[in-house]
Amino acid sequence: MKRTLILSFMLGLLCFSCAGGGSDSKSGSTSITNGSSTGAATTIAASPYAVSVAETASSYHAEDVIGNIHFDYAIDVDLTARTAKLTTASEAINITNDGITILTVGGTNVVIAGTDTGITVTSTVDAAIRYNLTGTFNGTLTFSSADIYQIHLNGVAINASAGPALNLESSQKAFIVTASGTTNTLADSANRTLKMKAALFSNGPIIFSGDGTLSVSGCYKHGIFSNDYIRINGSTLHVAASVKDAVRSVNAFIFDDGNLSINATGTTTDDESKGIKVEGLEGDTGVGKGFIVINGGTIDITSVGKAITAAWDIDEDADTSSTIDDPDPDVIINNGVINITTTGQPYENADGSSLSPEGIEAKSDMTINNGYLTINTTDDALNAGKSITINGGYLYCASSHNDAIDSNGELSLKGGVLVAIGSSAPEGSFDYDDDDPSTTYAFRINGGTFVGIGGNTAKPTSVTQSVVVLGSLASGAMALKSSNGEVAFAFTIPHSYNTMILSSPNISTGTKYTLYTGGSVAATNVFHGLYLGSITYSGGLTASSFTVSSAITKIGGEYF
């Protein structure tokens, strides 16, 4: 029953391109030049998984698409002049501490007033209102609304002196739109009397869109925080957090389109800055929530702690014995370009404090259907509490201190292109939970082209595509060639290692292969040293020969 509740909520918040808005990158293809190749372009085709999910969810998404919302009234606020007016009015009114009434509808009002810490906009009108903001302001701009509303940023700079830059008090949905060609900034104050925990704080959902730029700087706690969910469907967002997390919400984070860059630099022990965190909440408001979905666009994250985490952990966070009221901290990636670097050094102290600077973490299930991911971390590049399933996409996952890919349950590779670089023993490229004899977890390989190097690798348990496990080879090119001269697999080894695991649809059971090292490789495309398409190899030295006679052919290396 729990999974049914989860599915119904998540499908309501996944892709909304088919609902009248959203990114072409979810349903089209994107041509990307891989920086580690020699200029070869890699095309990301649309994933059938993303399309089917979007079609299932299409009827729900109208309320999250700003183009589908009719705003009944528009109000202009000039922050520099401290004036406001209905857009249709001829003259602006000075904002006073006593407050000015800009709009009256049937006994309800929109009142704008100056305060000791800034300006407060209060609407009791049961209608959607668009607020057009311009100018600069030193203080906190607060909104309280009885209905959904839009904050249209048209060249706005807010520097708070006693709290957040934007304080969205109501639980109503707020659309934040950046005007085309504009640059907008929000910065909070480190010392404050208003304790809202972000530079942009909201008690309700926040949905970003537009063609402009918004920079948010948080120096008190977080950059952007929502007590509900955060959704990004356009605009360019730069978020910096020097104390805690850059982007944090309770119920969900959904990224449909746009450009999001994050720099999270806080180094407080046991509370280092994370990039994007959904914390989840047990109880009626948390059922089926607490998840992350990425449908398209571009995300660049540098963080001391975890870069992306659906963080609710049943072992640490549960307050009740029932699981019916639990959040479900899944991560689903349907498409998009994601670049991640974590910088903190992992630790576990005797006092219980710890740091795990993982790339992408799901405390429940992680599913990657498509996309172009480049992840460089000091801890696991991918980590999940229950399962990791890779159906497609291009993934480079490298960890300097731990496993490249680590599932505490099932691990399934079904498609895509994957390079997994783990650290030295006892860590490795692929790991899953096979330590508990009471469980029946599996490491399944059913498709894709991949290579993993590190100290060890998990042993696959279910294989429908030939897998080869090799021992250490010198850095540089390596290739597998059949007796007829065809190159079935080629990879440029970046550094020394103990165990390599590889698989490709081009490797055939019953075929004898010769392993070469050194030499020269060329191919249609190169993804972080993994050669794709039509591959040619010349020169090099013969290392060994073997026949692929079973699903797994182990020549060397070590299993966990």
Coordinates of C-alpha atoms in Angstrom, one line a residue:
M1 CA 0.0 0.0 0.0
K2 CA 2.9 2.4 0.7
R3 CA 4.2 2.0 -2.8
T4 CA 0.8 2.8 -4.3
L5 CA 0.6 6.0 -2.3
I6 CA 4.1 7.0 -3.3
L7 CA 3.5 6.3 -7.0
S8 CA 0.4 8.4 -7.1
F9 CA 2.1 11.4 -5.6
M10 CA 5.3 11.1 -7.6
L11 CA 3.6 10.7 -10.9
G12 CA 1.8 13.9 -10.1
L13 CA 5.1 15.8 -9.9
L14 CA 7.4 14.2 -12.5
C15 CA 7.4 15.6 -16.1
F16 CA 5.1 18.3 -17.4
S17 CA 6.3 18.9 -20.9
C18 CA 3.1 17.3 -22.2
A19 CA 1.0 19.6 -20.0
G20 CA 1.7 22.7 -21.9
G21 CA 5.1 23.7 -20.6
G22 CA 8.6 22.4 -19.8
S23 CA 11.8 21.5 -21.5
D24 CA 12.4 20.0 -24.9
S25 CA 15.3 18.2 -23.4
K26 CA 12.9 15.7 -21.8
S27 CA 11.5 14.5 -25.0
G28 CA 14.1 15.4 -27.6
S29 CA 17.8 14.8 -27.9
T30 CA 20.8 16.9 -26.8
S31 CA 24.2 17.1 -28.6
I32 CA 27.0 17.4 -26.0
T33 CA 30.7 17.5 -26.5
N34 CA 32.5 15.5 -23.8
G35 CA 35.4 17.4 -22.3
S36 CA 37.5 14.3 -21.9
S37 CA 37.3 13.2 -25.5
T38 CA 39.0 14.8 -28.4
G39 CA 36.0 16.9 -29.3
A40 CA 33.7 14.0 -30.3
A41 CA 30.0 14.8 -29.8
T42 CA 27.8 12.4 -27.8
T43 CA 24.1 12.5 -28.5
I44 CA 21.7 11.7 -25.7
A45 CA 18.6 10.1 -27.2
A46 CA 15.2 10.4 -25.5
S47 CA 14.5 7.6 -23.0
P48 CA 11.3 5.5 -23.4
Y49 CA 11.1 5.5 -19.6
A50 CA 10.9 9.4 -19.4
V51 CA 8.2 9.5 -22.1
S52 CA 6.0 6.9 -20.5
V53 CA 6.2 8.6 -17.1
A54 CA 5.4 12.0 -18.6
E55 CA 2.3 10.6 -20.4
T56 CA 1.1 9.0 -17.2
A57 CA 1.5 12.3 -15.3
S58 CA 0.3 14.7 -17.9
S59 CA -3.2 15.4 -16.4
Y60 CA -1.8 16.5 -13.1
H61 CA 0.6 19.1 -14.1
A62 CA -1.6 22.0 -15.2
E63 CA -1.4 23.6 -11.8
D64 CA 2.5 23.7 -11.9
V65 CA 2.7 25.3 -15.4
I66 CA 2.6 29.1 -15.1
G67 CA 1.3 29.4 -18.7
N68 CA -1.8 27.7 -17.5
I69 CA -2.5 30.2 -14.7
H70 CA -4.6 33.3 -15.2
F71 CA -3.5 36.1 -12.9
D72 CA -6.5 38.3 -12.2
Y73 CA -4.6 41.4 -11.1
A74 CA -1.1 42.9 -11.6
I75 CA 0.7 45.2 -9.1
D76 CA 3.9 47.1 -9.8
V77 CA 6.3 47.6 -6.9
D78 CA 9.3 49.9 -7.4
L79 CA 11.7 48.9 -4.6
T80 CA 14.1 51.8 -5.2
A81 CA 11.4 54.5 -5.1
R82 CA 9.4 52.5 -2.4
T83 CA 6.2 52.9 -4.4
A84 CA 3.4 50.6 -5.6
K85 CA 0.4 50.7 -7.9
L86 CA -2.0 48.6 -9.9
T87 CA -0.4 48.1 -13.3
T88 CA -3.5 49.8 -14.8
A89 CA -3.2 52.8 -12.6
S90 CA -1.6 56.0 -13.8
E91 CA 0.2 57.1 -10.6
A92 CA 2.3 55.2 -8.0
I93 CA 1.7 55.6 -4.3
N94 CA 4.5 55.9 -1.7
I95 CA 4.7 52.9 0.6
T96 CA 4.4 54.1 4.2
N97 CA 4.7 52.3 7.6
D98 CA 1.0 52.8 8.1
G99 CA 0.4 50.8 4.9
I100 CA -1.3 51.5 1.6
T101 CA -4.2 49.6 0.1
I102 CA -3.5 48.9 -3.5
L103 CA -6.5 46.7 -4.3
T104 CA -9.9 46.0 -2.7
V105 CA -12.1 43.2 -3.9
G106 CA -15.4 42.5 -2.1
G107 CA -14.1 43.5 1.3
T108 CA -10.6 41.9 0.9
N109 CA -7.5 43.8 0.2
V110 CA -3.9 43.9 -0.9
V111 CA -2.0 46.1 1.6
I112 CA 1.7 47.0 1.3
A113 CA 3.4 48.5 4.3
G114 CA 6.9 49.4 5.5
T115 CA 8.3 47.7 8.6
D116 CA 11.3 48.0 10.8
T117 CA 13.0 45.3 8.7
G118 CA 11.6 46.0 5.2
I119 CA 8.4 45.8 3.3
T120 CA 5.4 43.5 3.8
V121 CA 2.8 42.7 1.1
T122 CA -0.4 41.2 2.5
S123 CA -3.2 39.9 0.3
T124 CA -6.5 38.6 1.6
V125 CA -7.9 38.6 -2.0
D126 CA -9.1 35.2 -3.2
A127 CA -7.5 35.6 -6.6
A128 CA -4.1 35.1 -8.3
I129 CA -2.0 38.2 -8.3
R130 CA 1.2 39.0 -10.2
Y131 CA 3.6 41.4 -8.5
N132 CA 6.0 43.1 -10.9
L133 CA 9.2 44.0 -9.0
T134 CA 11.9 46.4 -10.1
G135 CA 14.7 48.2 -8.3
T136 CA 17.1 47.8 -5.4
F137 CA 16.2 47.4 -1.7
N138 CA 18.1 47.0 1.6
G139 CA 15.8 44.9 3.8
T140 CA 13.4 42.0 3.8
L141 CA 10.5 41.7 1.3
T142 CA 7.7 39.6 2.9
F143 CA 4.7 38.2 1.1
S144 CA 1.5 36.8 2.7
S145 CA -1.2 35.7 0.3
A146 CA -4.6 34.0 0.4
D147 CA -4.1 32.6 -3.1
I148 CA -1.3 31.6 -5.5
Y149 CA 0.8 34.5 -6.7
Q150 CA 3.6 35.4 -9.0
I151 CA 6.7 37.4 -8.2
H152 CA 8.1 38.8 -11.4
L153 CA 11.7 39.9 -11.0
N154 CA 12.7 42.6 -13.5
G155 CA 16.1 43.8 -12.5
V156 CA 15.8 43.4 -8.7
A157 CA 18.6 43.5 -6.1
I158 CA 17.5 42.8 -2.5
N159 CA 20.1 42.9 0.3
A160 CA 18.6 42.0 3.6
S161 CA 19.8 43.7 6.8
A162 CA 18.0 41.6 9.5
G163 CA 16.8 38.4 7.9
P164 CA 16.0 36.8 4.5
A165 CA 15.8 38.7 1.3
L166 CA 12.5 37.1 0.4
N167 CA 10.2 35.8 3.1
L168 CA 7.2 34.0 1.6
E169 CA 5.0 33.4 4.7
S170 CA 1.9 31.7 3.3
S171 CA 1.6 28.1 2.3
Q172 CA 0.2 29.2 -1.1
K173 CA 2.2 28.4 -4.2
A174 CA 4.6 31.1 -5.3
F175 CA 5.8 31.4 -8.9
I176 CA 9.1 33.2 -9.2
V177 CA 9.7 34.5 -12.7
T178 CA 12.9 36.2 -14.0
A179 CA 12.3 38.6 -16.8
S180 CA 14.1 38.0 -20.0
G181 CA 17.6 39.6 -20.2
T182 CA 17.6 40.7 -16.5
T183 CA 19.9 39.9 -13.6
N184 CA 18.4 39.7 -10.2
T185 CA 20.1 39.1 -6.8
L186 CA 18.9 38.1 -3.3
A187 CA 21.2 38.1 -0.3
D188 CA 20.4 37.6 3.3
S189 CA 22.1 38.8 6.5
A190 CA 24.3 36.7 8.7
N191 CA 23.1 38.6 11.8
R192 CA 19.4 38.9 12.0
T193 CA 16.3 39.4 14.1
L194 CA 14.1 37.5 11.5
K195 CA 15.1 33.8 12.0
M196 CA 13.8 32.3 8.7
K197 CA 16.5 29.9 7.7
A198 CA 17.3 31.0 4.1
A199 CA 18.0 33.9 1.9
L200 CA 14.8 32.9 0.0
F201 CA 12.4 31.3 2.5
S202 CA 8.9 29.9 1.8
N203 CA 6.3 28.0 3.8
G204 CA 4.7 26.9 0.5
P205 CA 5.8 25.5 -2.9
I206 CA 8.2 27.6 -5.0
I207 CA 8.2 27.3 -8.8
F208 CA 10.9 29.1 -10.8
S209 CA 10.7 30.0 -14.4
G210 CA 11.6 32.7 -16.9
D211 CA 14.5 33.6 -19.2
G212 CA 16.5 35.8 -16.8
T213 CA 19.0 35.2 -14.1
L214 CA 18.6 35.0 -10.4
S215 CA 21.6 34.8 -7.9
V216 CA 20.8 33.8 -4.3
S217 CA 23.4 34.1 -1.6
G218 CA 22.8 32.6 1.8
C219 CA 25.1 33.4 4.7
Y220 CA 22.9 32.6 7.7
K221 CA 21.8 29.0 6.9
H222 CA 20.4 27.9 3.5
G223 CA 20.3 29.6 0.1
I224 CA 16.7 28.6 -0.8
F225 CA 14.3 26.8 1.5
S226 CA 10.7 25.5 1.2
N227 CA 8.6 23.9 3.8
D228 CA 6.8 22.2 0.8
Y229 CA 8.5 21.5 -2.6
I230 CA 10.7 23.4 -5.0
R231 CA 10.3 23.1 -8.7
I232 CA 12.5 24.7 -11.4
N233 CA 11.2 25.0 -14.9
G234 CA 13.5 27.6 -16.5
S235 CA 15.7 30.6 -15.8
T236 CA 19.3 30.6 -14.8
L237 CA 19.8 30.2 -11.0
H238 CA 23.1 30.7 -9.1
V239 CA 22.9 29.6 -5.5
A240 CA 25.7 30.1 -3.0
A241 CA 25.6 28.9 0.6
S242 CA 28.4 29.6 3.0
V243 CA 26.9 28.0 6.1
K244 CA 24.5 25.2 5.4
D245 CA 22.7 23.8 2.3
A246 CA 22.2 25.7 -1.0
V247 CA 18.8 24.3 -1.9
R248 CA 16.6 22.6 0.7
S249 CA 13.0 21.5 0.9
V250 CA 10.8 19.2 2.9
N251 CA 8.6 17.4 0.4
A252 CA 10.3 17.3 -3.0
F253 CA 12.7 18.9 -5.5
I254 CA 11.7 18.7 -9.2
F255 CA 14.0 20.1 -11.9
D256 CA 12.4 20.3 -15.4
D257 CA 14.5 22.8 -17.3
G258 CA 16.8 25.8 -16.9
N259 CA 20.4 26.2 -15.6
L260 CA 21.1 25.7 -11.9
S261 CA 24.6 26.3 -10.5
I262 CA 25.4 25.7 -6.8
N263 CA 28.4 26.5 -4.7
A264 CA 28.0 25.2 -1.1
T265 CA 31.0 25.9 1.0
G266 CA 30.0 25.6 4.6
T267 CA 32.5 23.5 6.7
T268 CA 30.8 23.2 10.1
T269 CA 31.7 19.8 11.5
D270 CA 28.9 17.3 11.2
D271 CA 26.8 19.9 9.3
E272 CA 28.8 20.6 6.1
S273 CA 27.0 22.3 3.2
K274 CA 25.0 20.1 0.8
G275 CA 24.0 21.1 -2.7
I276 CA 20.4 20.0 -2.9
K277 CA 18.6 18.3 0.0
V278 CA 15.1 17.0 0.4
E279 CA 14.7 16.1 4.1
G280 CA 11.3 14.4 4.1
L281 CA 8.8 14.5 6.9
E282 CA 7.1 11.6 8.7
G283 CA 3.3 11.9 9.2
D284 CA 0.3 12.8 7.1
T285 CA 2.2 15.5 5.1
G286 CA 5.1 13.2 4.4
V287 CA 3.4 10.1 2.9
G288 CA 4.9 9.4 -0.5
K289 CA 7.0 12.6 -0.5
G290 CA 10.6 13.4 0.2
F291 CA 11.8 12.7 -3.3
I292 CA 13.9 14.2 -6.1
V293 CA 13.1 14.1 -9.8
I294 CA 15.3 15.6 -12.6
N295 CA 13.7 15.8 -16.0
G296 CA 16.1 18.0 -18.0
G297 CA 18.1 21.2 -18.0
T298 CA 21.6 21.6 -16.6
I299 CA 22.8 21.3 -13.0
D300 CA 26.3 22.2 -11.8
I301 CA 27.1 21.6 -8.2
T302 CA 30.3 22.0 -6.1
S303 CA 29.6 21.2 -2.4
V304 CA 31.6 20.2 0.7
G305 CA 29.0 17.6 1.7
K306 CA 26.5 15.6 -0.4
A307 CA 25.7 17.2 -3.7
I308 CA 22.1 15.8 -4.2
T309 CA 20.3 13.8 -1.5
A310 CA 16.8 12.6 -0.8
A311 CA 17.8 12.3 2.8
W312 CA 15.0 10.8 5.0
D313 CA 16.4 7.7 6.6
I314 CA 14.1 5.2 8.3
D315 CA 16.9 4.0 10.6
E316 CA 17.7 7.5 11.8
D317 CA 14.5 9.6 11.3
A318 CA 11.5 7.3 12.0
D319 CA 9.5 8.2 15.1
T320 CA 6.7 5.7 14.7
S321 CA 6.7 1.9 14.1
S322 CA 4.3 2.2 11.2
T323 CA 5.7 2.7 7.7
I324 CA 2.5 3.9 6.2
D325 CA 3.3 7.5 7.2
D326 CA 6.9 7.4 6.0
P327 CA 8.3 9.6 3.2
D328 CA 9.8 7.8 0.2
P329 CA 13.2 9.4 -0.6
D330 CA 13.6 8.2 -4.2
V331 CA 15.7 9.9 -6.8
I332 CA 14.6 9.6 -10.4
I333 CA 16.7 11.1 -13.3
N334 CA 14.9 11.1 -16.6
N335 CA 17.2 13.4 -18.5
G336 CA 19.4 16.5 -18.2
V337 CA 23.1 17.4 -17.8
I338 CA 24.4 17.0 -14.3
N339 CA 28.0 18.0 -13.2
I340 CA 29.0 17.3 -9.6
T341 CA 32.1 17.8 -7.5
T342 CA 32.3 17.2 -3.8
T343 CA 35.3 18.5 -1.9
G344 CA 35.0 17.4 1.8
Q345 CA 37.1 14.6 3.2
P346 CA 34.9 11.7 4.5
Y347 CA 35.1 11.0 8.3
E348 CA 33.4 9.2 11.1
N349 CA 34.3 10.4 14.6
A350 CA 34.0 8.6 17.9
D351 CA 31.4 11.2 19.0
G352 CA 29.1 10.2 16.2
S353 CA 29.8 13.1 13.9
S354 CA 30.4 12.2 10.2
L355 CA 30.8 13.5 6.7
S356 CA 29.8 11.5 3.6
P357 CA 30.4 13.8 0.6
E358 CA 28.5 11.6 -1.9
G359 CA 27.4 12.7 -5.3
I360 CA 23.8 11.6 -5.6
E361 CA 22.1 9.8 -2.7
A362 CA 18.6 8.2 -2.4
K363 CA 17.8 6.8 1.0
S364 CA 15.3 4.6 -0.9
D365 CA 15.5 3.8 -4.6
M366 CA 17.5 5.5 -7.4
T367 CA 16.5 5.2 -11.0
I368 CA 18.5 6.7 -13.9
N369 CA 16.7 6.6 -17.2
N370 CA 18.7 9.0 -19.3
G371 CA 20.9 12.0 -19.0
Y372 CA 24.6 13.0 -19.1
L373 CA 26.2 12.8 -15.6
T374 CA 29.7 13.7 -14.6
I375 CA 30.3 13.0 -10.9
N376 CA 33.6 13.4 -9.1
T377 CA 33.4 12.8 -5.4
T378 CA 35.4 12.0 -2.3
D379 CA 32.8 9.5 -1.1
D380 CA 30.4 7.3 -3.2
A381 CA 29.5 8.9 -6.5
L382 CA 26.1 7.1 -6.4
N383 CA 24.5 5.7 -3.3
A384 CA 21.1 4.3 -2.5
G385 CA 19.5 2.7 0.6
K386 CA 17.4 0.2 -1.3
S387 CA 18.3 -0.1 -5.0
I388 CA 20.1 1.5 -8.0
T389 CA 18.7 0.9 -11.5
I390 CA 20.5 2.4 -14.5
N391 CA 18.3 2.1 -17.7
G392 CA 20.2 4.5 -19.9
G393 CA 22.2 7.7 -20.2
Y394 CA 25.9 8.6 -20.1
L395 CA 27.4 8.3 -16.6
Y396 CA 30.9 9.1 -15.3
C397 CA 31.1 8.2 -11.7
A398 CA 34.5 8.6 -9.9
S399 CA 35.2 8.5 -6.2
S400 CA 38.7 9.2 -4.7
H401 CA 38.0 7.6 -1.3
N402 CA 35.1 5.1 -1.7
D403 CA 33.0 3.1 -4.2
A404 CA 31.9 4.6 -7.5
I405 CA 28.5 3.1 -7.3
D406 CA 27.1 1.6 -4.0
S407 CA 23.7 0.2 -3.4
N408 CA 22.6 -1.0 0.1
G409 CA 20.2 -3.3 -1.7
E410 CA 19.8 -4.2 -5.4
L411 CA 22.0 -3.0 -8.3
S412 CA 20.8 -3.3 -11.9
L413 CA 22.6 -2.2 -15.0
K414 CA 20.2 -2.4 -17.9
G415 CA 21.5 0.1 -20.5
G416 CA 23.4 3.3 -21.1
V417 CA 27.1 4.1 -21.1
L418 CA 28.9 4.0 -17.8
V419 CA 32.5 4.6 -16.5
A420 CA 32.8 3.8 -12.8
I421 CA 36.1 4.7 -11.1
G422 CA 36.4 3.5 -7.5
S423 CA 39.3 3.9 -5.1
S424 CA 41.7 1.2 -4.0
A425 CA 40.9 -1.8 -1.9
P426 CA 38.8 -2.3 0.1
E427 CA 36.7 0.0 -2.1
G428 CA 35.9 -0.5 -5.7
S429 CA 33.7 0.3 -8.8
F430 CA 30.5 -1.5 -8.0
D431 CA 29.1 -2.6 -4.7
Y432 CA 25.8 -3.9 -3.4
D433 CA 24.5 -5.4 -0.2
D434 CA 25.3 -9.1 -0.3
D435 CA 26.6 -9.4 3.2
D436 CA 23.3 -10.3 4.9
P437 CA 22.5 -14.0 4.3
S438 CA 18.8 -13.4 5.1
T439 CA 18.5 -11.1 2.0
T440 CA 18.2 -12.0 -1.6
Y441 CA 19.7 -8.9 -3.2
A442 CA 21.2 -9.1 -6.7
F443 CA 23.7 -7.4 -8.9
R444 CA 22.1 -7.7 -12.4
I445 CA 23.7 -6.9 -15.7
N446 CA 21.2 -6.9 -18.6
G447 CA 22.6 -4.3 -21.1
G448 CA 24.7 -1.2 -21.7
T449 CA 28.4 -0.6 -22.3
F450 CA 30.4 0.0 -19.1
V451 CA 33.7 -0.3 -17.4
G452 CA 34.6 -0.1 -13.7
I453 CA 38.0 0.0 -12.1
G454 CA 39.1 0.0 -8.4
G455 CA 40.3 -2.2 -5.7
N456 CA 37.4 -4.6 -6.0
T457 CA 34.1 -5.2 -7.6
A458 CA 30.9 -6.8 -6.6
K459 CA 30.3 -10.2 -8.3
P460 CA 27.3 -10.1 -10.6
T461 CA 24.6 -12.5 -9.7
S462 CA 22.3 -12.3 -12.8
V463 CA 23.8 -11.7 -16.2
T464 CA 22.2 -11.7 -19.7
Q465 CA 25.2 -9.9 -21.4
S466 CA 28.8 -11.1 -21.4
V467 CA 30.9 -9.7 -18.5
V468 CA 34.7 -9.8 -18.3
V469 CA 36.7 -9.3 -15.0
L470 CA 40.4 -8.5 -15.4
G471 CA 43.3 -7.8 -13.1
S472 CA 45.6 -4.8 -13.0
L473 CA 46.9 -3.3 -16.3
A474 CA 49.1 -0.3 -16.8
S475 CA 47.6 3.1 -17.4
G476 CA 47.0 3.9 -21.1
A477 CA 45.0 2.2 -23.8
M478 CA 43.6 -1.3 -23.6
A479 CA 41.5 -3.2 -26.1
L480 CA 39.8 -6.6 -26.7
K481 CA 40.1 -7.9 -30.3
S482 CA 38.5 -11.0 -31.7
S483 CA 40.4 -13.3 -34.0
N484 CA 38.9 -11.6 -37.0
G485 CA 40.4 -8.3 -36.0
E486 CA 37.2 -6.7 -34.7
V487 CA 37.6 -4.5 -31.6
A488 CA 34.8 -5.4 -29.2
F489 CA 35.9 -3.1 -26.4
A490 CA 38.5 -0.3 -25.8
F491 CA 39.2 2.0 -22.9
T492 CA 42.0 4.4 -21.8
I493 CA 42.9 3.5 -18.3
P494 CA 43.4 6.7 -16.3
H495 CA 45.5 5.3 -13.4
S496 CA 46.6 2.1 -11.7
Y497 CA 44.0 -0.2 -10.1
N498 CA 43.5 -3.8 -9.0
T499 CA 40.2 -4.9 -10.6
M500 CA 38.5 -4.1 -13.8
I501 CA 35.0 -5.2 -14.8
L502 CA 33.6 -4.5 -18.2
S503 CA 30.7 -5.4 -20.4
S504 CA 29.4 -4.6 -23.9
P505 CA 26.9 -6.0 -26.4
N506 CA 29.8 -6.4 -28.7
I507 CA 31.4 -9.1 -26.6
S508 CA 30.1 -12.5 -27.7
T509 CA 29.9 -15.8 -25.9
G510 CA 32.1 -18.5 -27.5
T511 CA 34.5 -16.0 -29.1
K512 CA 38.2 -15.9 -28.3
Y513 CA 39.6 -12.5 -27.6
T514 CA 43.1 -11.1 -27.3
L515 CA 43.8 -8.4 -24.7
Y516 CA 46.1 -5.7 -25.8
T517 CA 47.7 -2.8 -23.9
G518 CA 49.3 0.4 -25.1
G519 CA 48.8 1.2 -28.8
S520 CA 46.5 3.7 -30.4
V521 CA 42.6 3.8 -30.4
A522 CA 40.2 5.8 -32.4
A523 CA 36.4 5.6 -32.4
T524 CA 33.2 7.4 -33.4
N525 CA 32.8 8.8 -29.9
V526 CA 34.8 8.8 -26.7
F527 CA 33.2 9.1 -23.2
H528 CA 35.8 9.6 -20.5
G529 CA 38.1 7.2 -22.1
L530 CA 35.5 4.6 -23.1
Y531 CA 35.4 4.2 -26.8
L532 CA 32.0 3.9 -28.5
G533 CA 30.7 3.2 -32.0
S534 CA 33.1 2.1 -34.7
I535 CA 36.4 1.4 -33.0
T536 CA 39.9 0.9 -34.5
Y537 CA 43.0 -0.2 -32.6
S538 CA 46.6 -0.6 -33.7
G539 CA 49.9 -1.4 -32.2
G540 CA 50.2 -2.3 -28.5
L541 CA 51.4 -5.4 -26.7
T542 CA 49.6 -8.7 -26.2
A543 CA 48.7 -9.2 -22.6
S544 CA 46.6 -12.4 -22.7
S545 CA 44.1 -14.4 -24.7
F546 CA 40.9 -16.0 -23.4
T547 CA 37.5 -17.4 -24.7
V548 CA 34.3 -16.0 -23.4
S549 CA 32.7 -19.3 -22.5
S550 CA 30.1 -18.2 -19.9
A551 CA 28.2 -15.2 -18.7
I552 CA 31.1 -14.0 -16.6
T553 CA 34.6 -14.6 -17.6
K554 CA 37.0 -13.8 -14.8
I555 CA 40.7 -13.5 -15.8
G556 CA 41.9 -11.7 -12.7
G557 CA 40.9 -9.1 -10.1
E558 CA 39.1 -9.4 -6.8
Y559 CA 35.5 -9.6 -5.8
F560 CA 34.3 -8.0 -2.5

